[in-house]
Amino acid sequence: MGTLETISEQRLHGGLQGFYRHHSQACAGAMRFAVYQPPQAARRRCPVLYFLAGLTCTEETATIKAGAQRLAAELGLVLVMPDTSPRGTGIAGATGDWEFGEGAGFYLDATGAPWSTHFRMASYVVDELPALIGAHFPVDTALSGICGHSMGGHGALTLALKNPGRYRSVSAFAPIVAPSQVPWGRKAFPRYLGDDQAAWADHDACELVRRQSFDGTILIDQGEADGFLEAQLKPELFDQACAEAGQPLLLRRHAGYDHSYWFIASFIDDHLRHHAAALGLL
Amino acid sequence: MGTLETISEQRLHGGLQGFYRHHSQACAGAMRFAVYQPPQAARRRCPVLYFLAGLTCTEETATIKAGAQRLAAELGLVLVMPDTSPRGTGIAGATGDWEFGEGAGFYLDATGAPWSTHFRMASYVVDELPALIGAHFPVDTALSGICGHSMGGHGALTLALKNPGRYRSVSAFAPIVAPSQVPWGRKAFPRYLGDDQAAWADHDACELVRRQSFDGTILIDQGEADGFLEAQLKPELFDQACAEAGQPLLLRRHAGYDHSYWFIASFIDDHLRHHAAALGLL
C-alpha cells in the first residue's frame, strides 16, 4: 500500500479538500490525486465518486473547475480526482504532445514498450487507487461511481463496462466513445496497445457495450457547440451501440455548450444526483 | 467609451461567461474583465454585482474559482469581475513584487509619480467600467452591488463608503479593513499616495466608516484559519469602528477556513443572496 503524503488540506463547504501524493506500484512512480471529503465523512464512511479528467488535465483541473464539491457536501459523497497519467517517466516522447503520453494516459494498461512500464492507468484507477482510498479515507468502497470528461469519459465508460459490479453508476461529459475510429484513439492506441486492432476493442466503449452491458442507465451529456463533436466524439455511435445492445442510455444534447469546464459546471449537479441515487444517497 | 473586444464567450448555466478587453482612459492602457450574463439577461436588464479580487489575481481568478455563476443564474444577477490593476505599464518597479504594482492596484487612484499615470483603479472600477458595462451589456446600472476578497474586500468597502448611493449593497471576504495600520497598506500606500498619512485615511475602511456610513448592513466573512488574519486583516478593528459609527455590520467568523478561494466558494452563495435582496431580486 505504501504511505500517503498530504500536499494540502483546506476547509471547503464544511468538509475537506485535499491533495495527496504517493508511490504507485501500477505506474512505477509518484502519483497525485485530490479527495474531497464532505462533512458527513467526519462521522461515517461515505460513498465515493471517481472523476476522470481529459487530455492535458491534472488532479487539479476538475477539483478547481467542475464545482462538484458544493452538492457533494449536501449529498454526503466523497470525490476522488486522480491525475490523467503518470508523470516524470523519463520515457522519450512521453512529453511535448498534448494528445499522447503524460497528460494523456487514456485510462488503459499499455502493453507496448516502452509505455507498459509506467502507463498503467487502468490498474491504477480500478485497483490501486481505490485500495489506497479505502485504507486512508472514510469511504465505503463497495459504493463507488465513476464519471469523466472527454478522455476521462472514455475512461469512465470503458472501466465501468470492463469491471462489472465494481461501479454502481457511470456517467460522462463529452466522452470519447469510439477511440478505435477517431483521430485521438488512432494516434494513441497503436503506441500504447500495438497495431492489432483486435486489442483496441478492449478499450473502446462502443465495442465493450456490445459484449457486456452495464447494470444501470448510463448518463452522458454532450454540448452541441463542442468543437470536437464531429471528428473525435461521435456520441451517435455509442447511442447506436447501446440501442443494439439493449443498454439503457440517457444521452442529453445541450445547444450552445462547448467542450470546456463551463459546460461541466453547468451540469455536474445532475451527474452527482445520478450517482447519488445509485449509491443510496437519494 | 471606446470599443470592446470579445476575447471569449462560452455558455454557462444557461447564460454566457465572457472575457473582454478594452482601452481604459482611467488606466491609460488595455484592461481586461469578465462578465457573466445569467439567462434572464437575454430578456431584460439585470442588476449587477462587481467582484474585486485580491493580490496576485486577475479577472480570471474569481471567475474560475469562486463558483458564483450557478446561483447568479438562478437569481438573475450579472457578475462583473475586473482585473486587479493595470498591466504592461512599463513603469520601473511595477512588476516582480506580489504586494505592490501590477496585480496589486489596491482600488485607489494613485497620486504619486510615476504611479498616478496608470494606477487609477478607483476611477476605473467606480466610473469607467460601469459606464462601459451599461453601454454594452443588459444591466440596470442603477442596481449595483460590490463585493471583494482581501485587497478586493478593501476595494469593495472603501469604494462603497466613498461613493454613497452608487452601490445598493456591499460585502467582503477576509478584507483588508485597516490598510493604514497593516504591512500590506503601509508598504503600498506611501508609493501610491505619498507619505502624508492623512491622505491614506481616504482609502481606509476603518477611517471612512467613521465619516460616512453605508446605507445597509455590510456583510463580512472571515476564516479563522486565515494565515493573514492577525497581521494583515484584523477584522476586529472594523467591527469596533462600525460599532462606534453605528454602521450595521454582520461579521461572521468561520472556524477552520483559510484565505483561499475554497473559503470564498463555501460562502459565495450567502453573499449573492445578500446582494440579491438589496437589489430587489429576493
Short mmCIF file of N, CA, C and O in Angstrom, two decimals, chain A residues 10-15 17 19 63-65 69-70 255-258 260 262-263 265-266 269, chain B residues 10-15 17 19 63-65 69-70 255-258 260 262-263 265-266 269:
data_model
loop_
_atom_site.label_atom_id
_atom_site.label_comp_id
_atom_site.label_asym_id
_atom_site.label_seq_id
_atom_site.Cartn_x
_atom_site.Cartn_y
_atom_site.Cartn_z
N GLN A 10 -7.64 21.72 2.90
CA GLN A 10 -8.29 23.01 3.19
C GLN A 10 -9.78 22.80 3.36
O GLN A 10 -10.40 22.00 2.68
N ARG A 11 -10.35 23.59 4.25
CA ARG A 11 -11.77 23.52 4.54
C ARG A 11 -12.56 24.00 3.33
O ARG A 11 -12.21 25.03 2.72
N LEU A 12 -13.62 23.26 2.97
CA LEU A 12 -14.46 23.62 1.82
C LEU A 12 -15.86 23.08 2.06
O LEU A 12 -16.04 21.88 2.26
N HIS A 13 -16.85 23.94 2.02
CA HIS A 13 -18.25 23.55 2.17
C HIS A 13 -18.45 22.65 3.39
O HIS A 13 -19.19 21.66 3.33
N GLY A 14 -17.80 22.96 4.46
CA GLY A 14 -17.97 22.20 5.69
C GLY A 14 -17.19 20.90 5.72
O GLY A 14 -17.15 20.22 6.74
N GLY A 15 -16.55 20.56 4.61
CA GLY A 15 -15.73 19.35 4.53
C GLY A 15 -14.27 19.71 4.32
O GLY A 15 -13.82 20.77 4.75
N GLN A 17 -11.04 19.66 1.40
CA GLN A 17 -10.45 19.42 0.08
C GLN A 17 -8.97 19.17 0.26
O GLN A 17 -8.24 20.04 0.74
N PHE A 19 -5.14 17.46 -1.34
CA PHE A 19 -4.30 16.97 -2.44
C PHE A 19 -3.23 16.07 -1.83
O PHE A 19 -2.63 16.43 -0.80
N THR A 63 -11.04 19.44 -9.89
CA THR A 63 -11.15 19.85 -8.49
C THR A 63 -11.43 21.35 -8.41
O THR A 63 -12.29 21.80 -7.64
N ILE A 64 -10.74 22.13 -9.23
CA ILE A 64 -10.90 23.58 -9.20
C ILE A 64 -12.06 24.04 -10.07
O ILE A 64 -12.78 24.97 -9.71
N LYS A 65 -12.28 23.41 -11.21
CA LYS A 65 -13.18 23.98 -12.21
C LYS A 65 -14.58 23.37 -12.30
O LYS A 65 -15.47 23.99 -12.86
N GLN A 69 -17.99 20.10 -5.52
CA GLN A 69 -17.96 19.89 -4.07
C GLN A 69 -19.20 20.42 -3.34
O GLN A 69 -19.58 19.89 -2.30
N ARG A 70 -19.81 21.48 -3.87
CA ARG A 70 -20.95 22.08 -3.18
C ARG A 70 -22.07 21.05 -2.96
O ARG A 70 -22.53 20.84 -1.83
N ALA A 255 -27.74 22.53 -26.53
CA ALA A 255 -27.43 23.56 -27.53
C ALA A 255 -26.54 24.64 -26.92
O ALA A 255 -26.77 25.10 -25.81
N GLY A 256 -25.51 25.04 -27.67
CA GLY A 256 -24.70 26.18 -27.28
C GLY A 256 -23.53 25.87 -26.38
O GLY A 256 -22.64 26.70 -26.21
N TYR A 257 -23.49 24.69 -25.78
CA TYR A 257 -22.40 24.36 -24.85
C TYR A 257 -21.21 23.75 -25.59
O TYR A 257 -21.39 22.96 -26.51
N ASP A 258 -20.02 24.10 -25.11
CA ASP A 258 -18.79 23.63 -25.77
C ASP A 258 -18.13 22.51 -24.96
O ASP A 258 -18.79 21.82 -24.18
N SER A 260 -15.72 22.74 -22.71
CA SER A 260 -14.96 23.26 -21.56
C SER A 260 -15.56 22.85 -20.22
O SER A 260 -16.63 22.24 -20.13
N TRP A 262 -16.77 24.97 -18.26
CA TRP A 262 -18.02 25.73 -18.06
C TRP A 262 -19.21 24.82 -18.36
O TRP A 262 -20.25 24.90 -17.69
N PHE A 263 -19.06 23.98 -19.38
CA PHE A 263 -20.10 23.00 -19.72
C PHE A 263 -20.26 22.00 -18.58
O PHE A 263 -21.38 21.72 -18.11
N ALA A 265 -19.44 22.35 -15.39
CA ALA A 265 -20.00 23.01 -14.20
C ALA A 265 -21.50 23.22 -14.34
O ALA A 265 -22.23 23.20 -13.35
N SER A 266 -21.97 23.40 -15.56
CA SER A 266 -23.40 23.65 -15.79
C SER A 266 -24.26 22.43 -15.49
O SER A 266 -25.44 22.59 -15.17
N ASP A 269 -24.18 18.98 -11.29
CA ASP A 269 -25.13 18.62 -10.24
C ASP A 269 -26.04 17.47 -10.69
O ASP A 269 -26.37 16.59 -9.87
N GLN B 10 -18.63 31.89 -23.61
CA GLN B 10 -18.98 30.47 -23.53
C GLN B 10 -20.25 30.29 -22.70
O GLN B 10 -20.47 30.99 -21.71
N ARG B 11 -21.04 29.32 -23.12
CA ARG B 11 -22.29 29.03 -22.42
C ARG B 11 -21.99 28.47 -21.03
O ARG B 11 -21.11 27.63 -20.86
N LEU B 12 -22.73 28.98 -20.03
CA LEU B 12 -22.55 28.53 -18.65
C LEU B 12 -23.85 28.70 -17.89
O LEU B 12 -24.40 29.81 -17.84
N HIS B 13 -24.35 27.63 -17.31
CA HIS B 13 -25.58 27.67 -16.51
C HIS B 13 -26.70 28.39 -17.24
O HIS B 13 -27.42 29.20 -16.65
N GLY B 14 -26.84 28.14 -18.52
CA GLY B 14 -27.92 28.74 -19.31
C GLY B 14 -27.66 30.18 -19.69
O GLY B 14 -28.44 30.77 -20.43
N GLY B 15 -26.56 30.77 -19.21
CA GLY B 15 -26.20 32.13 -19.57
C GLY B 15 -24.90 32.15 -20.34
O GLY B 15 -24.58 31.19 -21.06
N GLN B 17 -20.69 33.22 -20.13
CA GLN B 17 -19.47 33.68 -19.47
C GLN B 17 -18.54 34.27 -20.51
O GLN B 17 -18.11 33.57 -21.42
N PHE B 19 -15.11 36.97 -21.55
CA PHE B 19 -13.91 37.73 -21.19
C PHE B 19 -13.71 38.80 -22.26
O PHE B 19 -13.83 38.50 -23.45
N THR B 63 -13.61 34.39 -11.40
CA THR B 63 -14.48 33.84 -12.44
C THR B 63 -14.39 32.32 -12.46
O THR B 63 -15.39 31.63 -12.56
N ILE B 64 -13.18 31.81 -12.33
CA ILE B 64 -12.97 30.36 -12.38
C ILE B 64 -13.17 29.71 -11.01
O ILE B 64 -13.71 28.61 -10.92
N LYS B 65 -12.76 30.38 -9.94
CA LYS B 65 -12.67 29.69 -8.65
C LYS B 65 -13.78 29.96 -7.65
O LYS B 65 -13.96 29.19 -6.71
N GLN B 69 -21.36 31.75 -10.44
CA GLN B 69 -22.30 31.83 -11.57
C GLN B 69 -23.54 30.95 -11.39
O GLN B 69 -24.60 31.29 -11.91
N ARG B 70 -23.41 29.84 -10.69
CA ARG B 70 -24.56 28.92 -10.56
C ARG B 70 -25.75 29.63 -9.93
O ARG B 70 -26.86 29.64 -10.50
N ALA B 255 -14.74 28.87 11.69
CA ALA B 255 -13.64 28.02 12.18
C ALA B 255 -13.10 27.14 11.07
O ALA B 255 -13.87 26.54 10.31
N GLY B 256 -11.79 27.07 10.95
CA GLY B 256 -11.15 26.12 10.04
C GLY B 256 -10.92 26.62 8.63
O GLY B 256 -10.16 26.01 7.87
N TYR B 257 -11.56 27.72 8.25
CA TYR B 257 -11.42 28.21 6.87
C TYR B 257 -10.22 29.15 6.75
O TYR B 257 -9.95 29.95 7.64
N ASP B 258 -9.53 29.06 5.59
CA ASP B 258 -8.33 29.86 5.36
C ASP B 258 -8.61 31.04 4.42
O ASP B 258 -9.76 31.48 4.30
N SER B 260 -8.21 31.17 1.14
CA SER B 260 -8.25 30.76 -0.26
C SER B 260 -9.63 30.90 -0.89
O SER B 260 -10.62 31.22 -0.22
N TRP B 262 -11.27 28.39 -1.82
CA TRP B 262 -12.13 27.36 -1.24
C TRP B 262 -13.02 27.99 -0.17
O TRP B 262 -14.19 27.61 -0.03
N PHE B 263 -12.48 28.91 0.58
CA PHE B 263 -13.28 29.64 1.58
C PHE B 263 -14.35 30.47 0.89
O PHE B 263 -15.54 30.44 1.28
N ALA B 265 -15.66 30.06 -2.12
CA ALA B 265 -16.66 29.18 -2.74
C ALA B 265 -17.64 28.64 -1.70
O ALA B 265 -18.82 28.40 -2.01
N SER B 266 -17.17 28.46 -0.48
CA SER B 266 -18.02 27.89 0.57
C SER B 266 -19.14 28.84 0.99
O SER B 266 -20.18 28.40 1.48
N ASP B 269 -22.54 31.85 -2.00
CA ASP B 269 -24.00 31.87 -2.18
C ASP B 269 -24.65 32.82 -1.17
O ASP B 269 -25.61 33.52 -1.51
#
